[in-house]
Short mmCIF file of C-alpha atoms in Angstrom, two decimals:
data_model
loop_
_atom_site.label_atom_id
_atom_site.label_comp_id
_atom_site.label_asym_id
_atom_site.label_seq_id
_atom_site.Cartn_x
_atom_site.Cartn_y
_atom_site.Cartn_z
CA MET A 1 -29.65 15.32 37.00
CA LYS A 2 -26.65 13.17 36.01
CA THR A 3 -28.72 11.50 33.29
CA LYS A 4 -29.70 14.87 31.80
CA THR A 5 -26.07 15.99 31.86
CA ALA A 6 -24.92 12.83 30.09
CA ILE A 7 -27.62 13.30 27.44
CA LEU A 8 -26.60 16.93 26.95
CA VAL A 9 -22.93 15.95 26.54
CA SER A 10 -23.86 13.28 23.99
CA MET A 11 -26.01 15.76 22.04
CA MET A 12 -23.17 18.30 22.02
CA ALA A 13 -20.74 15.65 20.78
CA ILE A 14 -23.11 14.72 17.95
CA LEU A 15 -23.55 18.39 17.05
CA VAL A 16 -19.80 18.99 16.96
CA THR A 17 -19.02 15.88 14.94
CA SER A 18 -21.74 16.73 12.44
CA CYS A 19 -19.82 19.92 11.63
CA LYS A 20 -16.54 18.09 11.19
CA SER A 21 -15.27 15.54 8.73
CA LYS A 22 -15.81 11.91 9.72
CA TYR A 23 -12.41 10.87 8.37
CA TYR A 24 -9.05 12.55 7.92
CA TYR A 25 -5.91 11.73 5.98
CA GLN A 26 -2.27 12.31 6.81
CA VAL A 27 -0.55 12.60 3.44
CA TYR A 28 3.21 12.15 3.05
CA LYS A 29 5.40 13.22 0.16
CA ALA A 30 8.66 11.31 -0.32
CA THR A 31 11.74 12.68 -2.06
CA ALA A 32 14.40 10.47 -3.62
CA THR A 33 17.98 11.44 -2.87
CA GLU A 34 19.52 10.61 -6.25
CA LYS A 35 19.21 8.70 -9.55
CA ILE A 36 15.44 8.24 -9.21
CA GLU A 37 13.03 10.10 -11.50
CA LEU A 38 9.27 10.42 -11.86
CA LYS A 39 8.25 8.70 -15.13
CA ASP A 40 4.88 7.43 -16.36
CA ASN A 41 3.26 7.50 -12.92
CA ARG A 42 6.20 5.67 -11.34
CA MET A 43 9.39 6.50 -9.51
CA VAL A 44 12.13 4.91 -11.56
CA TYR A 45 15.74 3.90 -10.93
CA GLU A 46 17.67 2.66 -13.95
CA ASP A 47 21.16 1.34 -14.54
CA ALA A 48 22.77 -0.62 -17.40
CA ASN A 49 21.07 -3.87 -16.37
CA CYS A 50 17.71 -3.14 -14.77
CA ILE A 51 14.82 -0.76 -14.16
CA ILE A 52 13.45 -0.63 -10.60
CA SER A 53 10.03 1.05 -10.30
CA TYR A 54 8.06 2.28 -7.28
CA ASN A 55 4.54 3.53 -6.59
CA LEU A 56 4.19 4.40 -2.90
CA TRP A 57 0.53 5.45 -3.12
CA ASP A 58 -1.21 3.22 -0.58
CA GLN A 59 -2.36 3.19 3.03
CA GLY A 60 0.88 3.30 5.04
CA GLY A 61 2.99 3.53 1.90
CA ASN A 62 3.99 0.58 -0.31
CA ILE A 63 7.77 0.25 -0.65
CA GLY A 64 7.38 -2.80 -2.89
CA PHE A 65 8.99 -2.59 -6.31
CA SER A 66 9.01 -3.94 -9.85
CA PHE A 67 12.39 -5.24 -11.04
CA TYR A 68 12.75 -5.29 -14.85
CA ASN A 69 15.63 -7.15 -16.49
CA LYS A 70 16.99 -5.14 -19.46
CA THR A 71 19.68 -7.64 -20.42
CA ASP A 72 19.78 -10.76 -22.61
CA GLN A 73 20.69 -12.95 -19.62
CA ASN A 74 18.86 -13.98 -16.47
CA ILE A 75 19.28 -11.67 -13.48
CA TYR A 76 19.38 -13.15 -9.97
CA LEU A 77 18.05 -10.92 -7.16
CA ASN A 78 19.54 -12.04 -3.84
CA LEU A 79 16.85 -11.46 -1.18
CA GLU A 80 19.17 -12.71 1.56
CA GLU A 81 21.38 -9.71 0.80
CA SER A 82 18.50 -7.25 0.24
CA PHE A 83 16.88 -5.07 2.90
CA PHE A 84 14.23 -2.43 3.57
CA ILE A 85 15.81 0.12 5.91
CA LEU A 86 13.59 2.46 7.96
CA ASN A 87 15.23 5.16 10.09
CA GLY A 88 18.43 3.15 10.25
CA VAL A 89 16.81 -0.20 11.13
CA ALA A 90 17.32 -2.97 8.53
CA ASN A 91 14.46 -5.37 7.74
CA ASN A 92 15.21 -8.56 5.81
CA TYR A 93 13.47 -9.35 2.54
CA TYR A 94 14.35 -13.02 2.99
CA LYS A 95 12.81 -14.63 6.11
CA ASN A 96 13.15 -18.37 5.43
CA ARG A 97 9.38 -18.88 5.52
CA VAL A 98 7.30 -21.83 4.35
CA PHE A 99 4.06 -20.97 2.55
CA THR A 100 1.04 -23.23 2.12
CA ASP A 101 -1.41 -22.91 -0.74
CA SER A 102 -4.63 -24.76 0.12
CA LYS A 103 -7.49 -25.61 -2.23
CA SER A 104 -10.68 -27.55 -1.57
CA GLY A 105 -13.85 -28.48 -3.40
CA ILE A 106 -17.32 -29.76 -2.53
CA VAL A 107 -19.49 -31.80 -4.87
CA SER A 108 -23.15 -32.00 -3.87
CA ARG A 109 -25.90 -34.14 -5.28
CA ALA A 110 -29.20 -34.37 -3.45
CA ILE A 111 -30.60 -35.07 -0.02
CA SER A 112 -34.20 -35.67 1.10
CA GLY A 113 -35.43 -35.14 -2.42
CA TYR A 114 -33.99 -31.63 -2.87
CA SER A 115 -30.66 -30.34 -4.05
CA LEU A 116 -28.44 -28.96 -1.29
CA PHE A 117 -27.65 -25.97 -3.51
CA PRO A 118 -30.85 -25.86 -5.62
CA MET A 119 -31.02 -24.12 -8.97
CA SER A 120 -34.82 -24.18 -8.53
CA SER A 121 -37.40 -25.41 -6.03
CA ILE A 122 -38.40 -28.40 -8.17
CA ALA A 123 -38.34 -31.66 -6.19
CA ILE A 124 -35.91 -34.37 -7.22
CA SER A 125 -37.44 -37.82 -6.90
CA ASN A 126 -35.75 -41.14 -6.15
CA THR A 127 -32.51 -39.61 -4.91
CA THR A 128 -30.22 -40.27 -1.99
CA SER A 129 -27.83 -37.97 -0.19
CA ASN A 130 -24.28 -37.88 -1.45
CA ILE A 131 -21.77 -35.20 -0.49
CA THR A 132 -18.18 -35.50 -1.58
CA SER A 133 -15.41 -33.17 -0.49
CA SER A 134 -11.87 -33.08 -1.68
CA GLY A 135 -8.91 -30.84 -1.05
CA PHE A 136 -5.18 -30.54 -1.24
CA SER A 137 -2.45 -28.18 -0.16
CA THR A 138 0.95 -27.37 -1.55
CA SER A 139 3.81 -26.13 0.61
CA TYR A 140 6.81 -24.30 -0.75
CA THR A 141 9.81 -22.61 0.81
CA GLU A 142 10.59 -18.96 0.26
CA GLU A 143 13.29 -18.37 -2.33
CA LYS A 144 16.58 -16.83 -1.26
CA ILE A 145 17.38 -15.82 -4.81
CA ILE A 146 14.77 -14.77 -7.37
CA CYS A 147 15.50 -15.43 -11.02
CA ILE A 148 14.23 -12.72 -13.35
CA PRO A 149 14.30 -13.88 -17.00
CA PHE A 150 15.69 -11.55 -19.64
CA LYS A 151 13.36 -8.81 -20.92
CA SER A 152 10.83 -9.45 -18.15
CA SER A 153 10.00 -8.26 -14.65
CA LYS A 154 8.98 -9.51 -11.24
CA LEU A 155 7.24 -7.79 -8.34
CA VAL A 156 8.60 -7.81 -4.80
CA ALA A 157 6.36 -6.52 -1.99
CA GLU A 158 6.83 -6.97 1.74
CA TYR A 159 6.73 -3.78 3.84
CA LYS A 160 4.74 -0.64 4.61
CA ILE A 161 6.69 2.57 5.17
CA ASN A 162 4.77 4.02 8.14
CA GLU A 163 1.41 3.32 9.77
CA SER A 164 1.62 5.62 12.83
CA LEU A 165 0.40 9.23 12.75
CA PHE A 166 3.08 11.89 12.92
CA ARG A 167 2.19 14.52 15.52
CA ASP A 168 3.47 18.08 15.48
CA CYS A 169 2.31 21.39 16.97
CA ASP A 170 2.19 22.91 13.46
CA LEU A 171 -0.23 20.24 12.19
CA MET A 172 -3.81 20.20 13.50
CA LYS A 173 -5.04 16.65 13.83
CA TYR A 174 -8.60 17.56 12.77
CA PRO A 175 -8.22 20.61 10.53
CA SER A 176 -10.98 22.37 8.63
CA LYS A 177 -10.36 23.37 5.02
CA ARG A 178 -8.97 26.75 6.13
CA GLN A 179 -6.73 25.18 8.79
CA VAL A 180 -4.83 22.84 6.45
CA LYS A 181 -1.07 23.35 6.64
CA THR A 182 1.94 21.45 5.35
CA LYS A 183 5.03 20.64 7.39
CA TYR A 184 8.27 20.64 5.35
CA PHE A 185 11.45 18.68 6.04
CA THR A 186 14.96 18.35 4.73
CA GLN A 187 16.84 15.08 4.53
CA SER A 188 18.67 15.93 7.77
CA ASN A 189 15.57 16.60 9.90
CA SER A 190 13.01 14.31 8.25
CA PRO A 191 11.14 12.03 10.71
CA ILE A 192 11.07 9.20 8.16
CA VAL A 193 14.12 8.19 6.14
CA PHE A 194 13.90 4.89 4.25
CA SER A 195 15.58 2.91 1.50
CA ASN A 196 15.78 -0.36 -0.37
CA ARG A 197 19.25 -1.93 -0.50
CA LEU A 198 19.22 -4.59 -3.19
CA THR A 199 21.84 -7.06 -4.44
CA TYR A 200 21.74 -8.76 -7.84
CA GLN A 201 23.97 -10.41 -10.44
CA VAL A 202 23.69 -10.75 -14.21
CA GLY A 203 24.05 -14.36 -15.30
CA LYS A 204 25.99 -16.89 -13.26
CA ASN A 205 29.10 -15.08 -12.08
CA ASP A 206 30.63 -13.75 -8.88
CA ASN A 207 30.04 -10.07 -9.71
CA TRP A 208 27.25 -8.94 -7.40
CA VAL A 209 25.82 -5.46 -8.02
CA LYS A 210 24.56 -3.46 -5.02
CA VAL A 211 21.83 -0.83 -5.44
CA ALA A 212 20.73 1.76 -2.87
CA ASN A 213 17.37 3.48 -3.50
CA ASP A 214 17.15 6.15 -0.78
CA PHE A 215 14.16 8.34 0.14
CA TYR A 216 13.04 10.70 2.88
CA VAL A 217 9.68 12.24 3.77
CA SER A 218 9.84 15.90 2.74
CA GLU A 219 6.23 16.96 3.38
CA ILE A 220 3.37 15.95 5.71
CA THR A 221 -0.16 17.37 5.48
CA ASN A 222 -3.32 16.57 7.45
CA LEU A 223 -6.48 16.82 5.35
CA PRO A 224 -10.22 16.46 5.99
CA GLN A 225 -11.87 13.97 3.68
CA SER A 226 -13.45 16.78 1.63
CA GLU A 227 -9.97 18.04 0.70
CA MET A 228 -8.60 14.56 0.00
CA PHE A 229 -11.05 13.63 -2.76
CA THR A 230 -12.86 15.20 -5.69
CA ASN A 231 -15.80 13.95 -7.73
CA GLN A 232 -15.00 12.87 -11.26
CA PHE A 233 -17.12 11.42 -14.06
CA GLU A 234 -15.68 8.29 -15.62
CA GLN A 235 -15.44 8.05 -19.38
CA ASN A 236 -15.73 4.91 -21.48
CA CYS A 237 -15.30 4.90 -25.27
CA GLY A 238 -15.58 8.68 -25.30
CA ARG A 239 -18.84 8.73 -23.34
CA LYS A 240 -19.14 10.33 -19.93
CA SER A 241 -20.77 8.23 -17.21
CA ARG A 242 -24.01 9.47 -15.63
CA TYR A 243 -22.51 8.96 -12.19
CA SER A 244 -19.44 10.47 -10.58
CA VAL A 245 -16.90 8.70 -8.39
CA GLN A 246 -14.58 10.03 -5.72
CA VAL A 247 -10.90 10.07 -6.68
CA PRO A 248 -7.91 11.40 -4.73
CA LYS A 249 -6.94 14.94 -5.69
CA ASP A 250 -3.19 14.52 -5.44
CA SER A 251 -2.40 10.82 -5.76
CA SER A 252 1.15 10.33 -6.94
CA PRO A 253 3.78 7.55 -6.91
CA ASN A 254 5.89 9.63 -4.50
CA ARG A 255 3.07 10.11 -1.99
CA PHE A 256 1.27 7.87 0.52
CA TYR A 257 -1.28 8.35 3.28
CA ILE A 258 -2.77 7.22 6.58
CA LYS A 259 -6.55 7.32 7.02
CA TYR A 260 -7.86 8.00 10.52
CA GLY A 261 -11.18 8.77 12.17
CA VAL A 262 -12.37 11.20 14.82
CA ASP A 263 -11.71 10.22 18.44
CA LEU A 264 -14.15 12.05 20.77
CA ASN A 265 -11.82 11.40 23.71
CA ASP A 266 -8.90 13.10 21.96
CA SER A 267 -7.84 16.32 23.71
CA ASN A 268 -7.24 17.85 20.26
CA PHE A 269 -10.85 17.39 19.21
#
């Protein structure tokens, strides 16, 4: 009897999950507090010396940035005095780490009359085995201060914004298309407030410039996979492809997402 019950429960679970999406997405919209505009598929901060660009669209949100030097001198970005701040907690961009870049190579000739990595099955006569391996590694220490040459840019990436699902009674965890709702926030009640606090100088002087790029999450929406993506035909040289690909419906540099699957043990299922 217990075996039949277990089988029935499993069949019911399969039936229910077949009617629901396999994956869901929690999509966040971020709002900048000041001096940051949406331009050319980027969020952009600009002052007299630099342009700092963001594109948050990634799993968990990418708070990394591109720093462009507008001036005719080198700019020095001080990572020891730069921080990613999440809900009031500061995270250092400089961590005094040592990185190792390893490379290796293997050169193979022949063994037992056949190549170890044969291009064909033809036997190689009068050969002996000979395998040579070589490798090297280079270690380098993380830079406290990054030099950005004039009229050029560098990328800095270190942190995700948020990788934990936000739960709220107004947001169904596994919504159908008709059950999709959006939760709205102001800066004062947002669950996620974050910023980059950066310090740089132009040329070699004692005048350090401090920049604060502040954001807060203003919207959160839970979506089934069917509402996250749409099918789109790629075009190349004016010709439409025969096959479509799935692309996000509302990807944007001021949005990011968390992908999650169905948990049959979840009380909200």
